[in-house]
Amino acid sequence: MGSVEHVKNNSNILDIELEEVLTLDSCLTIISELIKFILYRKQQLPYTFDRLKYLITRKNSNTNQIAENGLDTLELLFEKTRSELENSKKEHIKEVALVFGSTPMMPKQVYIIHLPQLCLNHSANFHFEKKYTFHLLR
């Protein structure tokens, strides 16, 4: 069982119980979907991430260059997160902090995701990413 803690002036803790074991892929899905959800809810994205990606790739014009750069930055963030989790297989990462604001030193909001032990020997082929997203965002 993991938990998501929203730290502002007061602290809100959301416990999310997963019925499945937590693999590397499922952990990455949870983190990336949570980032996408928070960005959309905080009106940092005009559409959901997947819809925005579709709209930008469908239209190929110079006016979309800023939006395309933003999507590329988010996808790079997801790749870096994957890389960090893959490189730390021997050491258990206990939490991930999502920091939102103009600078990391003065964040407006911080979300801390407490991660249970990842099951590295378990095959992710038997799990569906959408199932994790459903449990996370319901």
JSON list of C-alpha atoms in Angstrom, two decimals:
[
{"chain": "A", "resi": 1, "resn": "MET", "atom": "CA", "xyz": [0.00, 0.00, 0.00]},
{"chain": "A", "resi": 2, "resn": "GLY", "atom": "CA", "xyz": [1.32, 3.41, -0.92]},
{"chain": "A", "resi": 3, "resn": "SER", "atom": "CA", "xyz": [0.12, 6.85, -0.05]},
{"chain": "A", "resi": 4, "resn": "VAL", "atom": "CA", "xyz": [0.09, 10.27, -1.62]},
{"chain": "A", "resi": 5, "resn": "GLU", "atom": "CA", "xyz": [0.58, 13.19, 0.70]},
{"chain": "A", "resi": 6, "resn": "HIS", "atom": "CA", "xyz": [-0.30, 16.72, -0.38]},
{"chain": "A", "resi": 7, "resn": "VAL", "atom": "CA", "xyz": [1.75, 19.19, 1.63]},
{"chain": "A", "resi": 8, "resn": "LYS", "atom": "CA", "xyz": [0.70, 22.83, 1.70]},
{"chain": "A", "resi": 9, "resn": "ASN", "atom": "CA", "xyz": [-0.12, 24.72, 4.87]},
{"chain": "A", "resi": 10, "resn": "ASN", "atom": "CA", "xyz": [-1.99, 21.70, 6.05]},
{"chain": "A", "resi": 11, "resn": "SER", "atom": "CA", "xyz": [-1.29, 18.12, 5.13]},
{"chain": "A", "resi": 12, "resn": "ASN", "atom": "CA", "xyz": [-3.72, 15.84, 3.33]},
{"chain": "A", "resi": 13, "resn": "ILE", "atom": "CA", "xyz": [-2.88, 12.17, 3.04]},
{"chain": "A", "resi": 14, "resn": "LEU", "atom": "CA", "xyz": [-4.52, 9.94, 0.48]},
{"chain": "A", "resi": 15, "resn": "ASP", "atom": "CA", "xyz": [-3.93, 6.22, 0.93]},
{"chain": "A", "resi": 16, "resn": "ILE", "atom": "CA", "xyz": [-4.23, 4.24, -2.25]},
{"chain": "A", "resi": 17, "resn": "GLU", "atom": "CA", "xyz": [-4.51, 0.50, -1.91]},
{"chain": "A", "resi": 18, "resn": "LEU", "atom": "CA", "xyz": [-3.58, -1.47, -4.99]},
{"chain": "A", "resi": 19, "resn": "GLU", "atom": "CA", "xyz": [-4.85, -4.98, -5.50]},
{"chain": "A", "resi": 20, "resn": "GLU", "atom": "CA", "xyz": [-1.81, -5.85, -7.59]},
{"chain": "A", "resi": 21, "resn": "VAL", "atom": "CA", "xyz": [1.87, -6.03, -6.77]},
{"chain": "A", "resi": 22, "resn": "LEU", "atom": "CA", "xyz": [3.83, -2.88, -7.55]},
{"chain": "A", "resi": 23, "resn": "THR", "atom": "CA", "xyz": [6.21, -3.44, -10.45]},
{"chain": "A", "resi": 24, "resn": "LEU", "atom": "CA", "xyz": [8.57, -0.91, -11.96]},
{"chain": "A", "resi": 25, "resn": "ASP", "atom": "CA", "xyz": [6.17, -0.27, -14.85]},
{"chain": "A", "resi": 26, "resn": "SER", "atom": "CA", "xyz": [3.15, 0.11, -12.60]},
{"chain": "A", "resi": 27, "resn": "CYS", "atom": "CA", "xyz": [5.06, 2.50, -10.34]},
{"chain": "A", "resi": 28, "resn": "LEU", "atom": "CA", "xyz": [6.00, 4.62, -13.36]},
{"chain": "A", "resi": 29, "resn": "THR", "atom": "CA", "xyz": [2.40, 4.58, -14.54]},
{"chain": "A", "resi": 30, "resn": "ILE", "atom": "CA", "xyz": [1.18, 5.81, -11.17]},
{"chain": "A", "resi": 31, "resn": "ILE", "atom": "CA", "xyz": [3.74, 8.62, -10.98]},
{"chain": "A", "resi": 32, "resn": "SER", "atom": "CA", "xyz": [3.26, 9.83, -14.56]},
{"chain": "A", "resi": 33, "resn": "GLU", "atom": "CA", "xyz": [-0.55, 9.66, -14.42]},
{"chain": "A", "resi": 34, "resn": "LEU", "atom": "CA", "xyz": [-0.54, 11.57, -11.14]},
{"chain": "A", "resi": 35, "resn": "ILE", "atom": "CA", "xyz": [1.64, 14.29, -12.69]},
{"chain": "A", "resi": 36, "resn": "LYS", "atom": "CA", "xyz": [-0.67, 14.50, -15.72]},
{"chain": "A", "resi": 37, "resn": "PHE", "atom": "CA", "xyz": [-3.74, 14.68, -13.49]},
{"chain": "A", "resi": 38, "resn": "ILE", "atom": "CA", "xyz": [-2.32, 17.39, -11.22]},
{"chain": "A", "resi": 39, "resn": "LEU", "atom": "CA", "xyz": [-1.18, 19.51, -14.18]},
{"chain": "A", "resi": 40, "resn": "TYR", "atom": "CA", "xyz": [-4.62, 19.29, -15.74]},
{"chain": "A", "resi": 41, "resn": "ARG", "atom": "CA", "xyz": [-6.49, 19.98, -12.48]},
{"chain": "A", "resi": 42, "resn": "LYS", "atom": "CA", "xyz": [-4.25, 22.97, -11.72]},
{"chain": "A", "resi": 43, "resn": "GLN", "atom": "CA", "xyz": [-5.03, 24.29, -15.22]},
{"chain": "A", "resi": 44, "resn": "GLN", "atom": "CA", "xyz": [-1.42, 24.03, -16.36]},
{"chain": "A", "resi": 45, "resn": "LEU", "atom": "CA", "xyz": [-2.66, 22.00, -19.34]},
{"chain": "A", "resi": 46, "resn": "PRO", "atom": "CA", "xyz": [-5.71, 23.13, -21.36]},
{"chain": "A", "resi": 47, "resn": "TYR", "atom": "CA", "xyz": [-6.72, 19.51, -22.05]},
{"chain": "A", "resi": 48, "resn": "THR", "atom": "CA", "xyz": [-5.82, 16.16, -20.57]},
{"chain": "A", "resi": 49, "resn": "PHE", "atom": "CA", "xyz": [-2.28, 15.16, -21.48]},
{"chain": "A", "resi": 50, "resn": "ASP", "atom": "CA", "xyz": [-3.31, 12.47, -23.96]},
{"chain": "A", "resi": 51, "resn": "ARG", "atom": "CA", "xyz": [-5.85, 14.75, -25.68]},
{"chain": "A", "resi": 52, "resn": "LEU", "atom": "CA", "xyz": [-3.34, 17.61, -25.86]},
{"chain": "A", "resi": 53, "resn": "LYS", "atom": "CA", "xyz": [-0.71, 15.30, -27.32]},
{"chain": "A", "resi": 54, "resn": "TYR", "atom": "CA", "xyz": [-3.19, 14.13, -29.94]},
{"chain": "A", "resi": 55, "resn": "LEU", "atom": "CA", "xyz": [-4.17, 17.68, -30.88]},
{"chain": "A", "resi": 56, "resn": "ILE", "atom": "CA", "xyz": [-0.58, 18.88, -31.15]},
{"chain": "A", "resi": 57, "resn": "THR", "atom": "CA", "xyz": [0.63, 15.95, -33.23]},
{"chain": "A", "resi": 58, "resn": "ARG", "atom": "CA", "xyz": [-2.42, 16.17, -35.49]},
{"chain": "A", "resi": 59, "resn": "LYS", "atom": "CA", "xyz": [-1.74, 19.81, -36.35]},
{"chain": "A", "resi": 60, "resn": "ASN", "atom": "CA", "xyz": [1.74, 20.50, -37.62]},
{"chain": "A", "resi": 61, "resn": "SER", "atom": "CA", "xyz": [2.19, 24.26, -37.50]},
{"chain": "A", "resi": 62, "resn": "ASN", "atom": "CA", "xyz": [4.64, 26.73, -35.99]},
{"chain": "A", "resi": 63, "resn": "THR", "atom": "CA", "xyz": [2.02, 28.04, -33.54]},
{"chain": "A", "resi": 64, "resn": "ASN", "atom": "CA", "xyz": [2.10, 24.68, -31.77]},
{"chain": "A", "resi": 65, "resn": "GLN", "atom": "CA", "xyz": [5.88, 24.81, -31.21]},
{"chain": "A", "resi": 66, "resn": "ILE", "atom": "CA", "xyz": [5.56, 26.08, -27.63]},
{"chain": "A", "resi": 67, "resn": "ALA", "atom": "CA", "xyz": [3.00, 23.43, -26.75]},
{"chain": "A", "resi": 68, "resn": "GLU", "atom": "CA", "xyz": [5.09, 20.76, -28.45]},
{"chain": "A", "resi": 69, "resn": "ASN", "atom": "CA", "xyz": [8.14, 21.86, -26.42]},
{"chain": "A", "resi": 70, "resn": "GLY", "atom": "CA", "xyz": [6.07, 21.57, -23.24]},
{"chain": "A", "resi": 71, "resn": "LEU", "atom": "CA", "xyz": [4.97, 18.05, -24.14]},
{"chain": "A", "resi": 72, "resn": "ASP", "atom": "CA", "xyz": [8.55, 17.09, -24.96]},
{"chain": "A", "resi": 73, "resn": "THR", "atom": "CA", "xyz": [9.63, 18.38, -21.55]},
{"chain": "A", "resi": 74, "resn": "LEU", "atom": "CA", "xyz": [6.97, 16.29, -19.80]},
{"chain": "A", "resi": 75, "resn": "GLU", "atom": "CA", "xyz": [7.90, 13.19, -21.77]},
{"chain": "A", "resi": 76, "resn": "LEU", "atom": "CA", "xyz": [11.56, 13.78, -20.87]},
{"chain": "A", "resi": 77, "resn": "LEU", "atom": "CA", "xyz": [10.50, 13.98, -17.21]},
{"chain": "A", "resi": 78, "resn": "PHE", "atom": "CA", "xyz": [8.76, 10.60, -17.52]},
{"chain": "A", "resi": 79, "resn": "GLU", "atom": "CA", "xyz": [11.86, 9.10, -19.19]},
{"chain": "A", "resi": 80, "resn": "LYS", "atom": "CA", "xyz": [14.16, 10.48, -16.47]},
{"chain": "A", "resi": 81, "resn": "THR", "atom": "CA", "xyz": [11.84, 9.08, -13.78]},
{"chain": "A", "resi": 82, "resn": "ARG", "atom": "CA", "xyz": [11.99, 5.66, -15.46]},
{"chain": "A", "resi": 83, "resn": "SER", "atom": "CA", "xyz": [15.78, 5.88, -15.67]},
{"chain": "A", "resi": 84, "resn": "GLU", "atom": "CA", "xyz": [16.11, 6.79, -11.98]},
{"chain": "A", "resi": 85, "resn": "LEU", "atom": "CA", "xyz": [13.85, 3.93, -10.89]},
{"chain": "A", "resi": 86, "resn": "GLU", "atom": "CA", "xyz": [15.64, 1.44, -13.15]},
{"chain": "A", "resi": 87, "resn": "ASN", "atom": "CA", "xyz": [19.06, 2.56, -11.88]},
{"chain": "A", "resi": 88, "resn": "SER", "atom": "CA", "xyz": [17.99, 2.20, -8.26]},
{"chain": "A", "resi": 89, "resn": "LYS", "atom": "CA", "xyz": [16.82, -1.43, -8.47]},
{"chain": "A", "resi": 90, "resn": "LYS", "atom": "CA", "xyz": [19.21, -2.44, -5.69]},
{"chain": "A", "resi": 91, "resn": "GLU", "atom": "CA", "xyz": [18.11, 0.35, -3.39]},
{"chain": "A", "resi": 92, "resn": "HIS", "atom": "CA", "xyz": [14.49, 0.86, -2.45]},
{"chain": "A", "resi": 93, "resn": "ILE", "atom": "CA", "xyz": [13.18, 4.33, -3.30]},
{"chain": "A", "resi": 94, "resn": "LYS", "atom": "CA", "xyz": [10.83, 5.11, -0.44]},
{"chain": "A", "resi": 95, "resn": "GLU", "atom": "CA", "xyz": [9.24, 8.27, -1.75]},
{"chain": "A", "resi": 96, "resn": "VAL", "atom": "CA", "xyz": [8.95, 10.57, -4.73]},
{"chain": "A", "resi": 97, "resn": "ALA", "atom": "CA", "xyz": [8.29, 14.29, -4.31]},
{"chain": "A", "resi": 98, "resn": "LEU", "atom": "CA", "xyz": [6.37, 16.26, -6.93]},
{"chain": "A", "resi": 99, "resn": "VAL", "atom": "CA", "xyz": [7.20, 19.94, -6.46]},
{"chain": "A", "resi": 100, "resn": "PHE", "atom": "CA", "xyz": [5.02, 22.56, -8.17]},
{"chain": "A", "resi": 101, "resn": "GLY", "atom": "CA", "xyz": [5.86, 26.25, -8.23]},
{"chain": "A", "resi": 102, "resn": "SER", "atom": "CA", "xyz": [8.15, 28.78, -9.80]},
{"chain": "A", "resi": 103, "resn": "THR", "atom": "CA", "xyz": [11.25, 27.39, -8.05]},
{"chain": "A", "resi": 104, "resn": "PRO", "atom": "CA", "xyz": [12.00, 24.22, -6.06]},
{"chain": "A", "resi": 105, "resn": "MET", "atom": "CA", "xyz": [13.07, 26.39, -3.12]},
{"chain": "A", "resi": 106, "resn": "MET", "atom": "CA", "xyz": [9.70, 28.17, -2.90]},
{"chain": "A", "resi": 107, "resn": "PRO", "atom": "CA", "xyz": [7.12, 25.63, -4.07]},
{"chain": "A", "resi": 108, "resn": "LYS", "atom": "CA", "xyz": [3.43, 26.39, -4.08]},
{"chain": "A", "resi": 109, "resn": "GLN", "atom": "CA", "xyz": [2.54, 22.74, -3.66]},
{"chain": "A", "resi": 110, "resn": "VAL", "atom": "CA", "xyz": [4.40, 19.56, -2.87]},
{"chain": "A", "resi": 111, "resn": "TYR", "atom": "CA", "xyz": [3.03, 16.06, -3.29]},
{"chain": "A", "resi": 112, "resn": "ILE", "atom": "CA", "xyz": [4.95, 13.23, -1.65]},
{"chain": "A", "resi": 113, "resn": "ILE", "atom": "CA", "xyz": [4.32, 9.72, -2.92]},
{"chain": "A", "resi": 114, "resn": "HIS", "atom": "CA", "xyz": [5.32, 7.05, -0.40]},
{"chain": "A", "resi": 115, "resn": "LEU", "atom": "CA", "xyz": [6.17, 3.91, -2.33]},
{"chain": "A", "resi": 116, "resn": "PRO", "atom": "CA", "xyz": [6.00, 0.36, -1.04]},
{"chain": "A", "resi": 117, "resn": "GLN", "atom": "CA", "xyz": [8.73, -2.08, -2.00]},
{"chain": "A", "resi": 118, "resn": "LEU", "atom": "CA", "xyz": [8.77, -2.71, -5.74]},
{"chain": "A", "resi": 119, "resn": "CYS", "atom": "CA", "xyz": [8.46, -6.30, -6.87]},
{"chain": "A", "resi": 120, "resn": "LEU", "atom": "CA", "xyz": [11.32, -6.44, -9.36]},
{"chain": "A", "resi": 121, "resn": "ASN", "atom": "CA", "xyz": [11.07, -10.17, -10.11]},
{"chain": "A", "resi": 122, "resn": "HIS", "atom": "CA", "xyz": [7.43, -9.95, -11.05]},
{"chain": "A", "resi": 123, "resn": "SER", "atom": "CA", "xyz": [6.52, -9.69, -14.72]},
{"chain": "A", "resi": 124, "resn": "ALA", "atom": "CA", "xyz": [4.61, -6.56, -15.65]},
{"chain": "A", "resi": 125, "resn": "ASN", "atom": "CA", "xyz": [3.02, -8.41, -18.59]},
{"chain": "A", "resi": 126, "resn": "PHE", "atom": "CA", "xyz": [0.26, -9.72, -16.32]},
{"chain": "A", "resi": 127, "resn": "HIS", "atom": "CA", "xyz": [-0.86, -6.27, -15.20]},
{"chain": "A", "resi": 128, "resn": "PHE", "atom": "CA", "xyz": [-2.84, -3.59, -16.94]},
{"chain": "A", "resi": 129, "resn": "GLU", "atom": "CA", "xyz": [-1.67, 0.02, -16.64]},
{"chain": "A", "resi": 130, "resn": "LYS", "atom": "CA", "xyz": [-5.22, 1.37, -16.94]},
{"chain": "A", "resi": 131, "resn": "LYS", "atom": "CA", "xyz": [-6.19, -0.59, -13.83]},
{"chain": "A", "resi": 132, "resn": "TYR", "atom": "CA", "xyz": [-3.59, 1.31, -11.78]},
{"chain": "A", "resi": 133, "resn": "THR", "atom": "CA", "xyz": [-4.77, 4.60, -13.23]},
{"chain": "A", "resi": 134, "resn": "PHE", "atom": "CA", "xyz": [-8.37, 3.77, -12.34]},
{"chain": "A", "resi": 135, "resn": "HIS", "atom": "CA", "xyz": [-7.48, 2.98, -8.71]},
{"chain": "A", "resi": 136, "resn": "LEU", "atom": "CA", "xyz": [-5.35, 6.10, -8.45]},
{"chain": "A", "resi": 137, "resn": "LEU", "atom": "CA", "xyz": [-7.76, 8.64, -9.90]},
{"chain": "A", "resi": 138, "resn": "ARG", "atom": "CA", "xyz": [-11.15, 7.34, -8.73]}
]
